[in-house]
GROMACS .gro file of C-alpha atoms in nm:
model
  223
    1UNK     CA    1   0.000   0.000   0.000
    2UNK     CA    2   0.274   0.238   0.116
    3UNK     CA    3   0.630   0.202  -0.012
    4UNK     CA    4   0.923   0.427   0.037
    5UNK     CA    5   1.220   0.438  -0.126
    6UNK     CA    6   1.510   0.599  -0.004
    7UNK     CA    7   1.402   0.953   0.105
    8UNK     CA    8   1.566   1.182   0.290
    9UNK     CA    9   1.532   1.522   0.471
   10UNK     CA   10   1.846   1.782   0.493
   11UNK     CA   11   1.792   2.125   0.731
   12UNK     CA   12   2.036   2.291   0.552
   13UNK     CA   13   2.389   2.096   0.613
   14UNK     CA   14   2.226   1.914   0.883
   15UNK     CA   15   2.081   1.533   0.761
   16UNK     CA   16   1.769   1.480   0.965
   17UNK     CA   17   1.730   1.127   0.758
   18UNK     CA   18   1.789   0.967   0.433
   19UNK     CA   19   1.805   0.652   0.250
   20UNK     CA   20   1.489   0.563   0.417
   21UNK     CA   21   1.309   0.253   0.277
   22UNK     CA   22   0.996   0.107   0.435
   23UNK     CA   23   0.679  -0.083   0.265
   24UNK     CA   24   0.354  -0.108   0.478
   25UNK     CA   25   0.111  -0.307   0.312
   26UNK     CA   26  -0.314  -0.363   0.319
   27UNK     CA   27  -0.416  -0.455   0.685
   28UNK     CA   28  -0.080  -0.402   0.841
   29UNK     CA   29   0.017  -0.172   1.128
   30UNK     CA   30   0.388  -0.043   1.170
   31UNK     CA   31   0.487   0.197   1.428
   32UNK     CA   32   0.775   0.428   1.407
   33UNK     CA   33   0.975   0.509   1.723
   34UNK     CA   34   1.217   0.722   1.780
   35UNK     CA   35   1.376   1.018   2.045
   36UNK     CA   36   1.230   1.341   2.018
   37UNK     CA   37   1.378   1.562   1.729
   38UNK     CA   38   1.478   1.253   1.505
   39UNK     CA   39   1.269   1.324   1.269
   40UNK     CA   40   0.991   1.091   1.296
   41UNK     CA   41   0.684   1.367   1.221
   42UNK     CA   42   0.896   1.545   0.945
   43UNK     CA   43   0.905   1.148   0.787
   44UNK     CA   44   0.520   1.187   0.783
   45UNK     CA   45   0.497   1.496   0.639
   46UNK     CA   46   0.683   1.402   0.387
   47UNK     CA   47   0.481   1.151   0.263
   48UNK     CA   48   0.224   1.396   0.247
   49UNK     CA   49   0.371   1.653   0.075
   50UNK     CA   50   0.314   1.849   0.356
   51UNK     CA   51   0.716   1.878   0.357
   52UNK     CA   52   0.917   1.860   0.071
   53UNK     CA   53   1.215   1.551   0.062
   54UNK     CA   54   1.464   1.633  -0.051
   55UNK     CA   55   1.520   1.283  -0.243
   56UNK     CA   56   1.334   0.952  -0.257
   57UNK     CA   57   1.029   0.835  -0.410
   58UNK     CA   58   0.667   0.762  -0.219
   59UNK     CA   59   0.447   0.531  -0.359
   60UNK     CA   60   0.061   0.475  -0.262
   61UNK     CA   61  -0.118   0.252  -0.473
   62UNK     CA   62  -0.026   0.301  -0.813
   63UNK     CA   63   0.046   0.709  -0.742
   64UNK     CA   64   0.431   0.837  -0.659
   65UNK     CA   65   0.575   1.139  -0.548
   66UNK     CA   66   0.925   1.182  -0.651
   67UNK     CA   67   1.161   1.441  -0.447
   68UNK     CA   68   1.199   1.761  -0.708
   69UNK     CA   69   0.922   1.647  -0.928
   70UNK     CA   70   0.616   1.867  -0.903
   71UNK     CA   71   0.314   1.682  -0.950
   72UNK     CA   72   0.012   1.842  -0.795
   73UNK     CA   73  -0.241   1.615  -1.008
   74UNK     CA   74  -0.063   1.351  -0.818
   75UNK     CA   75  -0.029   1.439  -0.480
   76UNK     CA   76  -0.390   1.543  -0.457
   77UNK     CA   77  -0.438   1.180  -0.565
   78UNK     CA   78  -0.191   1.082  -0.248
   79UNK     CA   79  -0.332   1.304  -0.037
   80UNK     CA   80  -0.686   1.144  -0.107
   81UNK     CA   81  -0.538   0.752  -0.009
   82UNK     CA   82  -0.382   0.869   0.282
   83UNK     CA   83  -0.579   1.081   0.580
   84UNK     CA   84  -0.337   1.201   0.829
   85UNK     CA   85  -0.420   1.284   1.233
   86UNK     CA   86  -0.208   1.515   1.360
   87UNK     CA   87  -0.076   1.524   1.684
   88UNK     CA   88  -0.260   1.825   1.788
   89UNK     CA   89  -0.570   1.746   1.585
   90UNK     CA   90  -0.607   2.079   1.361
   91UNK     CA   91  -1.007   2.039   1.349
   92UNK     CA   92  -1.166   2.355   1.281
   93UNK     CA   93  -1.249   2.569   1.583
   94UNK     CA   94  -1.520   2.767   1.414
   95UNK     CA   95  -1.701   2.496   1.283
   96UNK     CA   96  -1.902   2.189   1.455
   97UNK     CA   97  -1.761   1.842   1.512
   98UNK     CA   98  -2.005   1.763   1.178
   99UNK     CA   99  -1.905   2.021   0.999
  100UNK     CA  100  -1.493   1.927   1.039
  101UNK     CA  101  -1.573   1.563   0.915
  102UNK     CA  102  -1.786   1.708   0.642
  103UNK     CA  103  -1.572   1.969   0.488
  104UNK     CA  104  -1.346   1.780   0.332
  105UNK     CA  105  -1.598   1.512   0.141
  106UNK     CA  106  -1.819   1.845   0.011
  107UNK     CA  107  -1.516   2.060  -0.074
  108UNK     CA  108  -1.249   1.811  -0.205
  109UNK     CA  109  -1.462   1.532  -0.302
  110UNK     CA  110  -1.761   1.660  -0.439
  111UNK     CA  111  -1.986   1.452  -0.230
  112UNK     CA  112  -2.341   1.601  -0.167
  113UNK     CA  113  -2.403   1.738   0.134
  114UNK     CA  114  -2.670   1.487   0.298
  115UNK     CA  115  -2.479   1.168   0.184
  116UNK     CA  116  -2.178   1.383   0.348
  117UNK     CA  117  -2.324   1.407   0.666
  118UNK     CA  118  -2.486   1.083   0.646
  119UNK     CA  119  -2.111   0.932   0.618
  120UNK     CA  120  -1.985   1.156   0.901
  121UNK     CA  121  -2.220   1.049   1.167
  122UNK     CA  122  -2.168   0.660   1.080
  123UNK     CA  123  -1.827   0.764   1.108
  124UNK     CA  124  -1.858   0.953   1.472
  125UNK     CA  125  -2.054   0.695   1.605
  126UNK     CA  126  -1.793   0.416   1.476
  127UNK     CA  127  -1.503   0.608   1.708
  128UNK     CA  128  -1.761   0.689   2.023
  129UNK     CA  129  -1.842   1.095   1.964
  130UNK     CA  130  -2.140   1.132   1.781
  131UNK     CA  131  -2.318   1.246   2.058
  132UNK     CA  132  -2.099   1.511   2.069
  133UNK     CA  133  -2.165   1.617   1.671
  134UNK     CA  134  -2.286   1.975   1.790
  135UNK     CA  135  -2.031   2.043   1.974
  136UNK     CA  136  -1.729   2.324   1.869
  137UNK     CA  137  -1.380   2.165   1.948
  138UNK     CA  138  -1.298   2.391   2.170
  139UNK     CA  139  -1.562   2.201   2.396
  140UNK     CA  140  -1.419   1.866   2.383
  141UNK     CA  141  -1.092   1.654   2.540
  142UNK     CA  142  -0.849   1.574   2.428
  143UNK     CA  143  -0.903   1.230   2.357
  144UNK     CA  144  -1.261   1.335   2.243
  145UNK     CA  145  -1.072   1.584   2.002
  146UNK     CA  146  -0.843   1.283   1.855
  147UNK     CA  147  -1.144   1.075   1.770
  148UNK     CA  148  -1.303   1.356   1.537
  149UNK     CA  149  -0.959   1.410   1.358
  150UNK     CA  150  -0.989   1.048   1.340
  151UNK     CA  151  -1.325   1.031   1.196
  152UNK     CA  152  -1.214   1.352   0.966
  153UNK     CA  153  -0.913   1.151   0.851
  154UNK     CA  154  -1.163   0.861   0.741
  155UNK     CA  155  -1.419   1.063   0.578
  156UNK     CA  156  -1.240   1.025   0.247
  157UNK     CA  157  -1.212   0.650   0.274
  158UNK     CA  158  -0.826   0.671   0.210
  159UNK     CA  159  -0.673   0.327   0.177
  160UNK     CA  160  -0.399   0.419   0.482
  161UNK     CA  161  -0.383   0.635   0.805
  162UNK     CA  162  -0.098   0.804   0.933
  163UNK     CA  163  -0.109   0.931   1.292
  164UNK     CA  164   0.140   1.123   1.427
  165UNK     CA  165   0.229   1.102   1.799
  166UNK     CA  166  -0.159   0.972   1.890
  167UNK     CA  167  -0.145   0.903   2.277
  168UNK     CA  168   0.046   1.204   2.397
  169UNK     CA  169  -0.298   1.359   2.495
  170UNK     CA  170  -0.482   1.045   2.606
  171UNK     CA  171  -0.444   0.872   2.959
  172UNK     CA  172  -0.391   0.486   2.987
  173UNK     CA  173  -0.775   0.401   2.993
  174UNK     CA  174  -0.795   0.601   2.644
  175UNK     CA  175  -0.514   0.465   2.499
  176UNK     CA  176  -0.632   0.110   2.538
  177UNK     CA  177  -0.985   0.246   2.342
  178UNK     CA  178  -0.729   0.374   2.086
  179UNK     CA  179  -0.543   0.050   2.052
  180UNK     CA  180  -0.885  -0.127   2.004
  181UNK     CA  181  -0.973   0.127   1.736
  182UNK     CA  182  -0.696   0.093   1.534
  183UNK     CA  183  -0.639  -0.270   1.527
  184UNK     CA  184  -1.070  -0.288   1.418
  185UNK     CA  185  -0.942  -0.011   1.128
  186UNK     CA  186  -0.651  -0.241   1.041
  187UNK     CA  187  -0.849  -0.547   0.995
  188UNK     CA  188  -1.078  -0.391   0.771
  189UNK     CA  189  -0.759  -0.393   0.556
  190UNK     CA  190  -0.668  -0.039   0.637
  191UNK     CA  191  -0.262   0.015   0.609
  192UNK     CA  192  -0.132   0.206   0.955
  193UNK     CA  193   0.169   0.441   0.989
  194UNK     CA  194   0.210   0.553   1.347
  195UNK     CA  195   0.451   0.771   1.490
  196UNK     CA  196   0.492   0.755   1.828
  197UNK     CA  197   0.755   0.785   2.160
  198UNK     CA  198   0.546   0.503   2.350
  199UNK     CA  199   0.720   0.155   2.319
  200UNK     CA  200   0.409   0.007   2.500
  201UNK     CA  201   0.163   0.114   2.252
  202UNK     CA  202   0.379   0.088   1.957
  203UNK     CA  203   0.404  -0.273   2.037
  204UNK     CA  204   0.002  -0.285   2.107
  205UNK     CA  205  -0.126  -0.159   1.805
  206UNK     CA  206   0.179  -0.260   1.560
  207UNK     CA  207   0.230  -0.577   1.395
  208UNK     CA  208   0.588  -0.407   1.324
  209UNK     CA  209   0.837  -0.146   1.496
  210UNK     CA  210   1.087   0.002   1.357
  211UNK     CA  211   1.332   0.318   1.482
  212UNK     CA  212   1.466   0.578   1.365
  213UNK     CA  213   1.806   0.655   1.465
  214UNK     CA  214   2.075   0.876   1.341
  215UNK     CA  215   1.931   0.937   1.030
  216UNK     CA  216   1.840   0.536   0.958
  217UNK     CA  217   1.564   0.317   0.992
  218UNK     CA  218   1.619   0.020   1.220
  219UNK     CA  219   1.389  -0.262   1.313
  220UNK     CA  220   1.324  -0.186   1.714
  221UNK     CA  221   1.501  -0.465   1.911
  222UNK     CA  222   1.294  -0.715   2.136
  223UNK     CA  223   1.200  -0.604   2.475
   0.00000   0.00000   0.00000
């Protein structure tokens, strides 16, 4: 579903990573670990095209971005197999819980608003917050906030789901609910990239660890 091939990431004359290589197929889950300020987020980005590589090739499906090539016909089609949660959510604060998970399926896909908001609320209820539909951000947890830019990264129906750093606002009782979520998401055949600093959950959710460390990606050694 996902492959990377050799990409890498220079600030300047510093090397944050490169020759990174890493496949992540239909139904699997791989975690990404990693000390703070290695680079793991900046690795999601660039998958993204949120940040530019500065060499290396992504592939999703049968779509590639290529490091210097601009493409926007394909990274819209990227973007559209591949919903990313960021680690502090980014919903919307003017608009409604509905209205975040909506936006994106009007605007970008084209879909009509009542089938929209039909898919939304299946999609709320599926990760425990449509009660709170309603609701502005600004009124919810954080866990509760994570679970709409959940739902909001689904609404597309993108064939993988990167999630960058997704406990560091949840406590352990959440995180369990998390772990269950993900793992129903992956056997649906949903591919999983997961960035994250927690070895326990990496090892929950993930079928695969690896780290990345000086620049590299290594598989994670057994606890």
């Amino acid at each position: 579903m996902i492959e990377i091939v050799g990409l890498a990431k220079r600030f300047g004359a510093r090397v944050l990573f490169e020759g990174v290589c890493l496949r992540v197929g239909a139904g699997e889950a791989v975690a990404i670990e990693g000390r703070s300020g290695t680079g793991k987020t900046t690795l999601l980005r660039c998958l993204v095209g949120l940040e530019r590589a500065d060499a290396g090739t992504v592939r999703v499906g049968g779509d590639a971005l290529a490091a210097g090539v601009s493409d926007a016909a394909a990274l819209a089609r990227v973007r559209r197999k591949m919903g990313f949660v960021f680690q502090q959510f980014h919903l919307f604060p003017h608009l409604s819980v509905l209205d975040n998970v909506t936006l994106a399926p009007v605007d970008v896909a084209g879909l009509a608003p009542v089938e929209a908001t039909r898919v939304a609320r299946a999609l709320l209820e599926r990760v425990g917050v449509a009660a709170r539909a309603d609701a502005r951000p600004g009124a919810l947890s954080g866990g509760e906030q994570q679970r709409v830019a959940i739902a909001r990264a689904l609404a597309l129906a993108p064939e993988a789901l990167l999630l960058d750093e997704p406990t560091s606002a949840l406590d352990p009782e959440r995180v369990s609910d998390l772990v269950s979520l993900l793992r129903g998401l992956c056997a649906e055949g949903l591919a999983l990239l997961v960035v994250t600093h927690d070895a326990d959950f990496a090892r929950a959710v993930a079928g695969r660890v690896v780290t990345l460390r000086d620049g590299h990606l290594v598989s994670a050694p057994p606890r």
